[in-house]
C-alpha cells in the first residue's frame, strides 16, 4: 500500500512512518524538518509545509491512504514556559485545522479515500470523559488553544465524506512497544499513557485490516494482567 504520513518528522509521525515501512508499505514522509527522520531505504521524503495546499496536493497524489499526525512540535511544558525560556514557537497555532483541511481537499481531488488522523484524548467525543486529573493538567498547561485546534480538526474529518478513522491516544510516551492496548470506540481507557510505537503499530493494523471506518478510537495501554484483551475494542 502507498501511504503518505503528514507530520512524519514529529515523534509520533516518525514512529508511524518507520512502522509502516517495516510492514512492507511504500511510505512517503511529509514534513518540514527532514533531518529529524533518518534516511531509510523505502521511505520517500517530501519537504513541505502542511499549511501550503500545493505542497500537500503533490504529496497526496498517487497514494492509497493518508495518515495525519500533525501537532505542535514543542512539548506542552516548553510551550507554556517558552517565552520565559527564550524558546520560539515554530508551529502555526492552527496547524491541525488548516493542515487537515488541505489534506482533505487534496484527497478529494486525487480520489484517495482512506484517512487515518491522530488527535488527542479529551477532545470531541471524549471531552466530557476527562478525569479531574486530566482536566487539571490541561488547565495548568493552558492547552485551550491546542485543544480547540484539535476540535476543529476532528469536525473537518467527520464532515469530509472520506473513509476516515480518528484515533485519540492518551498521553504519548517514548516507551517500548508492548502490544498491549485497549482500542475503544466507546471512549473508555485504561492507563493514562500509551507509547508512540504502540500507536504506530495500531495504525498499521487499522490500515491493513480496514476496520474502524468512520469511527473514533481511544487508544490506551493495558496493564500486564490485561494482555489477553489487548486488541479487543470496547
PDB file of C-alpha atoms in Angstrom:
ATOM      1  CA  UNK A   1       0.000   0.000   0.000  1.00  0.00           C
ATOM      2  CA  UNK A   2       1.205   3.508  -0.807  1.00  0.00           C
ATOM      3  CA  UNK A   3       0.833   5.675   2.290  1.00  0.00           C
ATOM      4  CA  UNK A   4       1.798   9.283   2.929  1.00  0.00           C
ATOM      5  CA  UNK A   5       2.374  10.342   6.538  1.00  0.00           C
ATOM      6  CA  UNK A   6       1.895  14.023   7.333  1.00  0.00           C
ATOM      7  CA  UNK A   7       3.901  15.146  10.330  1.00  0.00           C
ATOM      8  CA  UNK A   8       6.420  12.373   9.726  1.00  0.00           C
ATOM      9  CA  UNK A   9       9.285  14.304  11.298  1.00  0.00           C
ATOM     10  CA  UNK A  10       7.496  14.565  14.651  1.00  0.00           C
ATOM     11  CA  UNK A  11       7.932  11.818  17.234  1.00  0.00           C
ATOM     12  CA  UNK A  12       4.626  10.061  16.601  1.00  0.00           C
ATOM     13  CA  UNK A  13       4.706  10.548  12.842  1.00  0.00           C
ATOM     14  CA  UNK A  14       8.246   9.224  12.653  1.00  0.00           C
ATOM     15  CA  UNK A  15       7.205   6.088  14.536  1.00  0.00           C
ATOM     16  CA  UNK A  16       4.284   5.626  12.142  1.00  0.00           C
ATOM     17  CA  UNK A  17       6.451   6.028   9.036  1.00  0.00           C
ATOM     18  CA  UNK A  18       9.063   3.544  10.267  1.00  0.00           C
ATOM     19  CA  UNK A  19       6.440   1.024  11.378  1.00  0.00           C
ATOM     20  CA  UNK A  20       4.631   1.154   8.040  1.00  0.00           C
ATOM     21  CA  UNK A  21       7.934   0.705   6.237  1.00  0.00           C
ATOM     22  CA  UNK A  22       8.748  -2.352   8.353  1.00  0.00           C
ATOM     23  CA  UNK A  23       5.315  -3.755   7.497  1.00  0.00           C
ATOM     24  CA  UNK A  24       6.156  -3.608   3.794  1.00  0.00           C
ATOM     25  CA  UNK A  25       4.302  -0.480   2.709  1.00  0.00           C
ATOM     26  CA  UNK A  26       5.593   2.195   0.336  1.00  0.00           C
ATOM     27  CA  UNK A  27       5.899   5.203   2.598  1.00  0.00           C
ATOM     28  CA  UNK A  28       6.075   8.882   1.735  1.00  0.00           C
ATOM     29  CA  UNK A  29       7.121  11.028   4.680  1.00  0.00           C
ATOM     30  CA  UNK A  30       5.942  14.635   4.619  1.00  0.00           C
ATOM     31  CA  UNK A  31       7.453  17.172   6.993  1.00  0.00           C
ATOM     32  CA  UNK A  32       9.355  20.401   7.415  1.00  0.00           C
ATOM     33  CA  UNK A  33      12.461  19.005   9.121  1.00  0.00           C
ATOM     34  CA  UNK A  34      13.909  16.077   7.159  1.00  0.00           C
ATOM     35  CA  UNK A  35      16.916  15.859   9.477  1.00  0.00           C
ATOM     36  CA  UNK A  36      14.576  14.511  12.171  1.00  0.00           C
ATOM     37  CA  UNK A  37      13.805  11.415  10.106  1.00  0.00           C
ATOM     38  CA  UNK A  38      16.891   9.271   9.452  1.00  0.00           C
ATOM     39  CA  UNK A  39      17.312   8.295   5.816  1.00  0.00           C
ATOM     40  CA  UNK A  40      15.650   4.945   5.237  1.00  0.00           C
ATOM     41  CA  UNK A  41      15.549   2.881   2.077  1.00  0.00           C
ATOM     42  CA  UNK A  42      11.905   2.647   1.088  1.00  0.00           C
ATOM     43  CA  UNK A  43      10.820   5.997   2.508  1.00  0.00           C
ATOM     44  CA  UNK A  44      10.413   8.900   0.108  1.00  0.00           C
ATOM     45  CA  UNK A  45      10.875  12.227   1.881  1.00  0.00           C
ATOM     46  CA  UNK A  46       8.901  15.282   0.810  1.00  0.00           C
ATOM     47  CA  UNK A  47       9.940  18.517   2.465  1.00  0.00           C
ATOM     48  CA  UNK A  48       6.892  20.719   2.691  1.00  0.00           C
ATOM     49  CA  UNK A  49       4.511  22.643   4.903  1.00  0.00           C
ATOM     50  CA  UNK A  50       1.050  21.275   5.663  1.00  0.00           C
ATOM     51  CA  UNK A  51      -0.180  24.880   5.685  1.00  0.00           C
ATOM     52  CA  UNK A  52       0.636  25.033   1.961  1.00  0.00           C
ATOM     53  CA  UNK A  53      -2.118  23.460  -0.147  1.00  0.00           C
ATOM     54  CA  UNK A  54       0.169  22.974  -3.159  1.00  0.00           C
ATOM     55  CA  UNK A  55       2.755  21.084  -1.086  1.00  0.00           C
ATOM     56  CA  UNK A  56       0.041  18.867   0.343  1.00  0.00           C
ATOM     57  CA  UNK A  57      -1.591  18.129  -3.008  1.00  0.00           C
ATOM     58  CA  UNK A  58       1.691  16.991  -4.535  1.00  0.00           C
ATOM     59  CA  UNK A  59       2.233  14.564  -1.661  1.00  0.00           C
ATOM     60  CA  UNK A  60      -1.270  13.063  -1.739  1.00  0.00           C
ATOM     61  CA  UNK A  61      -1.382  12.388  -5.486  1.00  0.00           C
ATOM     62  CA  UNK A  62      -0.952   8.693  -6.254  1.00  0.00           C
ATOM     63  CA  UNK A  63      -1.355   7.461  -2.678  1.00  0.00           C
ATOM     64  CA  UNK A  64      -3.674   4.707  -1.443  1.00  0.00           C
ATOM     65  CA  UNK A  65      -4.058   6.088   2.078  1.00  0.00           C
ATOM     66  CA  UNK A  66      -3.127   9.076   4.200  1.00  0.00           C
ATOM     67  CA  UNK A  67      -2.058   9.297   7.838  1.00  0.00           C
ATOM     68  CA  UNK A  68      -2.224  12.696   9.534  1.00  0.00           C
ATOM     69  CA  UNK A  69      -0.069  13.165  12.619  1.00  0.00           C
ATOM     70  CA  UNK A  70       0.046  16.928  12.920  1.00  0.00           C
ATOM     71  CA  UNK A  71       0.580  18.930  16.073  1.00  0.00           C
ATOM     72  CA  UNK A  72       2.767  21.407  17.853  1.00  0.00           C
ATOM     73  CA  UNK A  73       6.432  20.492  17.694  1.00  0.00           C
ATOM     74  CA  UNK A  74       7.100  21.659  21.251  1.00  0.00           C
ATOM     75  CA  UNK A  75       6.460  19.809  24.486  1.00  0.00           C
ATOM     76  CA  UNK A  76       3.437  21.328  26.314  1.00  0.00           C
ATOM     77  CA  UNK A  77       5.609  22.328  29.267  1.00  0.00           C
ATOM     78  CA  UNK A  78       8.082  24.073  26.970  1.00  0.00           C
ATOM     79  CA  UNK A  79       5.184  25.728  25.157  1.00  0.00           C
ATOM     80  CA  UNK A  80       3.876  27.160  28.405  1.00  0.00           C
ATOM     81  CA  UNK A  81       7.273  28.381  29.578  1.00  0.00           C
ATOM     82  CA  UNK A  82       8.674  29.163  26.138  1.00  0.00           C
ATOM     83  CA  UNK A  83       8.539  32.934  26.394  1.00  0.00           C
ATOM     84  CA  UNK A  84      10.424  32.866  29.680  1.00  0.00           C
ATOM     85  CA  UNK A  85      12.968  30.367  28.393  1.00  0.00           C
ATOM     86  CA  UNK A  86      13.544  32.178  25.119  1.00  0.00           C
ATOM     87  CA  UNK A  87      12.149  29.286  23.083  1.00  0.00           C
ATOM     88  CA  UNK A  88      10.414  30.434  19.907  1.00  0.00           C
ATOM     89  CA  UNK A  89       7.324  28.593  18.737  1.00  0.00           C
ATOM     90  CA  UNK A  90       7.786  27.454  15.141  1.00  0.00           C
ATOM     91  CA  UNK A  91       4.439  25.771  14.516  1.00  0.00           C
ATOM     92  CA  UNK A  92       1.338  27.632  13.357  1.00  0.00           C
ATOM     93  CA  UNK A  93      -1.340  27.629  16.097  1.00  0.00           C
ATOM     94  CA  UNK A  94      -3.925  26.304  13.603  1.00  0.00           C
ATOM     95  CA  UNK A  95      -1.687  23.630  12.075  1.00  0.00           C
ATOM     96  CA  UNK A  96      -4.126  20.783  12.766  1.00  0.00           C
ATOM     97  CA  UNK A  97      -7.171  22.554  11.357  1.00  0.00           C
ATOM     98  CA  UNK A  98      -5.580  24.144   8.295  1.00  0.00           C
ATOM     99  CA  UNK A  99      -3.214  21.277   7.533  1.00  0.00           C
ATOM    100  CA  UNK A 100      -6.012  18.731   7.724  1.00  0.00           C
ATOM    101  CA  UNK A 101      -8.296  20.896   5.589  1.00  0.00           C
ATOM    102  CA  UNK A 102      -5.567  20.925   2.936  1.00  0.00           C
ATOM    103  CA  UNK A 103      -5.192  17.152   3.192  1.00  0.00           C
ATOM    104  CA  UNK A 104      -8.939  16.571   2.814  1.00  0.00           C
ATOM    105  CA  UNK A 105      -9.135  18.833  -0.229  1.00  0.00           C
ATOM    106  CA  UNK A 106      -6.141  17.097  -1.802  1.00  0.00           C
ATOM    107  CA  UNK A 107      -7.626  13.658  -1.153  1.00  0.00           C
ATOM    108  CA  UNK A 108     -10.905  14.653  -2.767  1.00  0.00           C
ATOM    109  CA  UNK A 109      -9.075  15.982  -5.821  1.00  0.00           C
ATOM    110  CA  UNK A 110      -6.938  12.839  -6.118  1.00  0.00           C
ATOM    111  CA  UNK A 111      -9.778  10.379  -5.346  1.00  0.00           C
ATOM    112  CA  UNK A 112      -7.963   8.998  -2.293  1.00  0.00           C
ATOM    113  CA  UNK A 113     -10.496   7.774   0.280  1.00  0.00           C
ATOM    114  CA  UNK A 114      -8.686   6.266   3.296  1.00  0.00           C
ATOM    115  CA  UNK A 115      -7.687   8.705   6.032  1.00  0.00           C
ATOM    116  CA  UNK A 116      -6.340   7.962   9.493  1.00  0.00           C
ATOM    117  CA  UNK A 117      -5.961  11.013  11.698  1.00  0.00           C
ATOM    118  CA  UNK A 118      -4.477  11.151  15.191  1.00  0.00           C
ATOM    119  CA  UNK A 119      -5.892  13.776  17.515  1.00  0.00           C
ATOM    120  CA  UNK A 120      -5.959  13.634  21.312  1.00  0.00           C
ATOM    121  CA  UNK A 121      -7.952  12.103  24.131  1.00  0.00           C
ATOM    122  CA  UNK A 122     -10.161  14.756  25.675  1.00  0.00           C
ATOM    123  CA  UNK A 123     -11.475  16.462  22.556  1.00  0.00           C
ATOM    124  CA  UNK A 124     -14.614  15.825  20.551  1.00  0.00           C
ATOM    125  CA  UNK A 125     -16.363  12.629  21.619  1.00  0.00           C
ATOM    126  CA  UNK A 126     -14.252  12.266  24.788  1.00  0.00           C
ATOM    127  CA  UNK A 127     -14.301  15.866  26.007  1.00  0.00           C
ATOM    128  CA  UNK A 128     -16.768  15.013  28.761  1.00  0.00           C
ATOM    129  CA  UNK A 129     -14.894  11.872  29.808  1.00  0.00           C
ATOM    130  CA  UNK A 130     -11.772  13.619  31.054  1.00  0.00           C
ATOM    131  CA  UNK A 131     -10.837  12.748  34.617  1.00  0.00           C
ATOM    132  CA  UNK A 132     -10.285  15.564  37.138  1.00  0.00           C
ATOM    133  CA  UNK A 133      -6.538  14.906  36.862  1.00  0.00           C
ATOM    134  CA  UNK A 134      -6.564  15.347  33.088  1.00  0.00           C
ATOM    135  CA  UNK A 135      -8.672  18.497  33.393  1.00  0.00           C
ATOM    136  CA  UNK A 136      -6.227  19.936  35.915  1.00  0.00           C
ATOM    137  CA  UNK A 137      -3.252  19.034  33.718  1.00  0.00           C
ATOM    138  CA  UNK A 138      -4.778  20.696  30.664  1.00  0.00           C
ATOM    139  CA  UNK A 139      -5.667  23.780  32.687  1.00  0.00           C
ATOM    140  CA  UNK A 140      -2.213  24.103  34.252  1.00  0.00           C
ATOM    141  CA  UNK A 141      -0.550  23.843  30.845  1.00  0.00           C
ATOM    142  CA  UNK A 142      -3.068  26.242  29.301  1.00  0.00           C
ATOM    143  CA  UNK A 143      -3.749  23.914  26.385  1.00  0.00           C
ATOM    144  CA  UNK A 144      -7.013  25.557  25.344  1.00  0.00           C
ATOM    145  CA  UNK A 145      -5.653  26.813  22.023  1.00  0.00           C
ATOM    146  CA  UNK A 146      -4.190  23.445  21.031  1.00  0.00           C
ATOM    147  CA  UNK A 147      -7.311  21.540  22.076  1.00  0.00           C
ATOM    148  CA  UNK A 148      -9.554  23.919  20.131  1.00  0.00           C
ATOM    149  CA  UNK A 149      -7.373  23.312  17.072  1.00  0.00           C
ATOM    150  CA  UNK A 150      -7.829  19.552  17.525  1.00  0.00           C
ATOM    151  CA  UNK A 151     -11.591  20.014  17.940  1.00  0.00           C
ATOM    152  CA  UNK A 152     -11.838  21.834  14.616  1.00  0.00           C
ATOM    153  CA  UNK A 153      -9.632  19.194  13.015  1.00  0.00           C
ATOM    154  CA  UNK A 154     -11.966  16.408  14.136  1.00  0.00           C
ATOM    155  CA  UNK A 155     -15.008  18.256  12.815  1.00  0.00           C
ATOM    156  CA  UNK A 156     -13.373  18.615   9.404  1.00  0.00           C
ATOM    157  CA  UNK A 157     -12.530  14.918   9.273  1.00  0.00           C
ATOM    158  CA  UNK A 158     -16.035  13.825  10.258  1.00  0.00           C
ATOM    159  CA  UNK A 159     -17.580  16.077   7.625  1.00  0.00           C
ATOM    160  CA  UNK A 160     -15.123  15.064   4.892  1.00  0.00           C
ATOM    161  CA  UNK A 161     -17.057  12.202   3.304  1.00  0.00           C
ATOM    162  CA  UNK A 162     -13.851  10.139   3.349  1.00  0.00           C
ATOM    163  CA  UNK A 163     -13.296   6.691   4.846  1.00  0.00           C
ATOM    164  CA  UNK A 164     -11.807   8.174   7.980  1.00  0.00           C
ATOM    165  CA  UNK A 165     -10.675   6.889  11.349  1.00  0.00           C
ATOM    166  CA  UNK A 166      -9.942   9.268  14.209  1.00  0.00           C
ATOM    167  CA  UNK A 167      -7.503   7.933  16.792  1.00  0.00           C
ATOM    168  CA  UNK A 168      -7.353   9.629  20.180  1.00  0.00           C
ATOM    169  CA  UNK A 169      -4.291   8.406  22.066  1.00  0.00           C
ATOM    170  CA  UNK A 170      -3.965   9.235  25.733  1.00  0.00           C
ATOM    171  CA  UNK A 171      -0.636  10.658  26.921  1.00  0.00           C
ATOM    172  CA  UNK A 172       2.084   9.611  24.475  1.00  0.00           C
ATOM    173  CA  UNK A 173       5.435   8.320  25.722  1.00  0.00           C
ATOM    174  CA  UNK A 174       8.740   7.208  24.223  1.00  0.00           C
ATOM    175  CA  UNK A 175       8.348   3.784  25.831  1.00  0.00           C
ATOM    176  CA  UNK A 176       8.933   0.467  24.109  1.00  0.00           C
ATOM    177  CA  UNK A 177       6.365  -1.454  22.118  1.00  0.00           C
ATOM    178  CA  UNK A 178       4.169  -3.595  24.363  1.00  0.00           C
ATOM    179  CA  UNK A 179       1.463  -4.886  22.043  1.00  0.00           C
ATOM    180  CA  UNK A 180      -0.923  -4.360  24.958  1.00  0.00           C
ATOM    181  CA  UNK A 181      -3.512  -1.697  24.335  1.00  0.00           C
ATOM    182  CA  UNK A 182      -7.215  -1.039  24.567  1.00  0.00           C
ATOM    183  CA  UNK A 183      -8.772   0.303  21.374  1.00  0.00           C
ATOM    184  CA  UNK A 184     -12.140   1.625  22.484  1.00  0.00           C
ATOM    185  CA  UNK A 185     -14.879   3.098  20.324  1.00  0.00           C
ATOM    186  CA  UNK A 186     -16.934   3.987  23.404  1.00  0.00           C
ATOM    187  CA  UNK A 187     -14.423   6.414  24.901  1.00  0.00           C
ATOM    188  CA  UNK A 188     -13.079   4.076  27.576  1.00  0.00           C
ATOM    189  CA  UNK A 189      -9.425   3.979  28.541  1.00  0.00           C
ATOM    190  CA  UNK A 190      -7.148   2.057  30.881  1.00  0.00           C
ATOM    191  CA  UNK A 191      -3.754   3.581  31.673  1.00  0.00           C
ATOM    192  CA  UNK A 192      -3.154   7.290  31.210  1.00  0.00           C
ATOM    193  CA  UNK A 193      -0.369   6.685  28.689  1.00  0.00           C
ATOM    194  CA  UNK A 194       0.461   4.715  25.570  1.00  0.00           C
ATOM    195  CA  UNK A 195       3.769   4.553  23.719  1.00  0.00           C
ATOM    196  CA  UNK A 196       4.217   6.114  20.313  1.00  0.00           C
ATOM    197  CA  UNK A 197       5.393   2.805  18.883  1.00  0.00           C
ATOM    198  CA  UNK A 198       2.232   1.075  20.106  1.00  0.00           C
ATOM    199  CA  UNK A 199       0.229   3.871  18.478  1.00  0.00           C
ATOM    200  CA  UNK A 200       2.152   3.278  15.254  1.00  0.00           C
ATOM    201  CA  UNK A 201       1.551  -0.481  15.432  1.00  0.00           C
ATOM    202  CA  UNK A 202      -2.164   0.114  15.923  1.00  0.00           C
ATOM    203  CA  UNK A 203      -2.314   2.475  12.944  1.00  0.00           C
ATOM    204  CA  UNK A 204      -0.593  -0.142  10.781  1.00  0.00           C
ATOM    205  CA  UNK A 205      -3.126  -2.755  11.882  1.00  0.00           C
ATOM    206  CA  UNK A 206      -6.050  -0.449  11.133  1.00  0.00           C
ATOM    207  CA  UNK A 207      -4.709   0.330   7.668  1.00  0.00           C
ATOM    208  CA  UNK A 208      -4.162  -3.321   6.864  1.00  0.00           C
ATOM    209  CA  UNK A 209      -7.358  -4.617   8.446  1.00  0.00           C
ATOM    210  CA  UNK A 210      -9.694  -1.957   7.131  1.00  0.00           C
ATOM    211  CA  UNK A 211     -11.580  -1.590  10.399  1.00  0.00           C
ATOM    212  CA  UNK A 212     -12.870   1.401  12.380  1.00  0.00           C
ATOM    213  CA  UNK A 213     -14.115   3.233   9.293  1.00  0.00           C
ATOM    214  CA  UNK A 214     -15.885   6.453  10.321  1.00  0.00           C
ATOM    215  CA  UNK A 215     -15.246   5.737  13.986  1.00  0.00           C
ATOM    216  CA  UNK A 216     -13.332   7.473  16.759  1.00  0.00           C
ATOM    217  CA  UNK A 217     -10.997   5.182  18.697  1.00  0.00           C
ATOM    218  CA  UNK A 218      -9.402   5.893  22.072  1.00  0.00           C
ATOM    219  CA  UNK A 219      -6.058   4.134  22.447  1.00  0.00           C
ATOM    220  CA  UNK A 220      -4.561   3.460  25.871  1.00  0.00           C
ATOM    221  CA  UNK A 221      -2.116   0.951  27.277  1.00  0.00           C
ATOM    222  CA  UNK A 222      -3.319  -2.062  29.228  1.00  0.00           C
ATOM    223  CA  UNK A 223      -1.842  -3.384  32.426  1.00  0.00           C
ATOM    224  CA  UNK A 224       0.137  -6.610  32.062  1.00  0.00           C
ATOM    225  CA  UNK A 225      -2.706  -8.607  33.628  1.00  0.00           C
ATOM    226  CA  UNK A 226      -4.989  -7.452  30.816  1.00  0.00           C
ATOM    227  CA  UNK A 227      -2.728  -8.542  27.959  1.00  0.00           C
ATOM    228  CA  UNK A 228      -5.172 -11.178  26.688  1.00  0.00           C
ATOM    229  CA  UNK A 229      -7.635  -8.409  25.870  1.00  0.00           C
ATOM    230  CA  UNK A 230      -5.136  -6.097  24.194  1.00  0.00           C
ATOM    231  CA  UNK A 231      -6.810  -5.954  20.806  1.00  0.00           C
ATOM    232  CA  UNK A 232     -10.429  -6.060  21.917  1.00  0.00           C
ATOM    233  CA  UNK A 233     -12.483  -2.945  21.280  1.00  0.00           C
ATOM    234  CA  UNK A 234     -14.976  -1.906  23.933  1.00  0.00           C
TER     235      UNK A 234
END
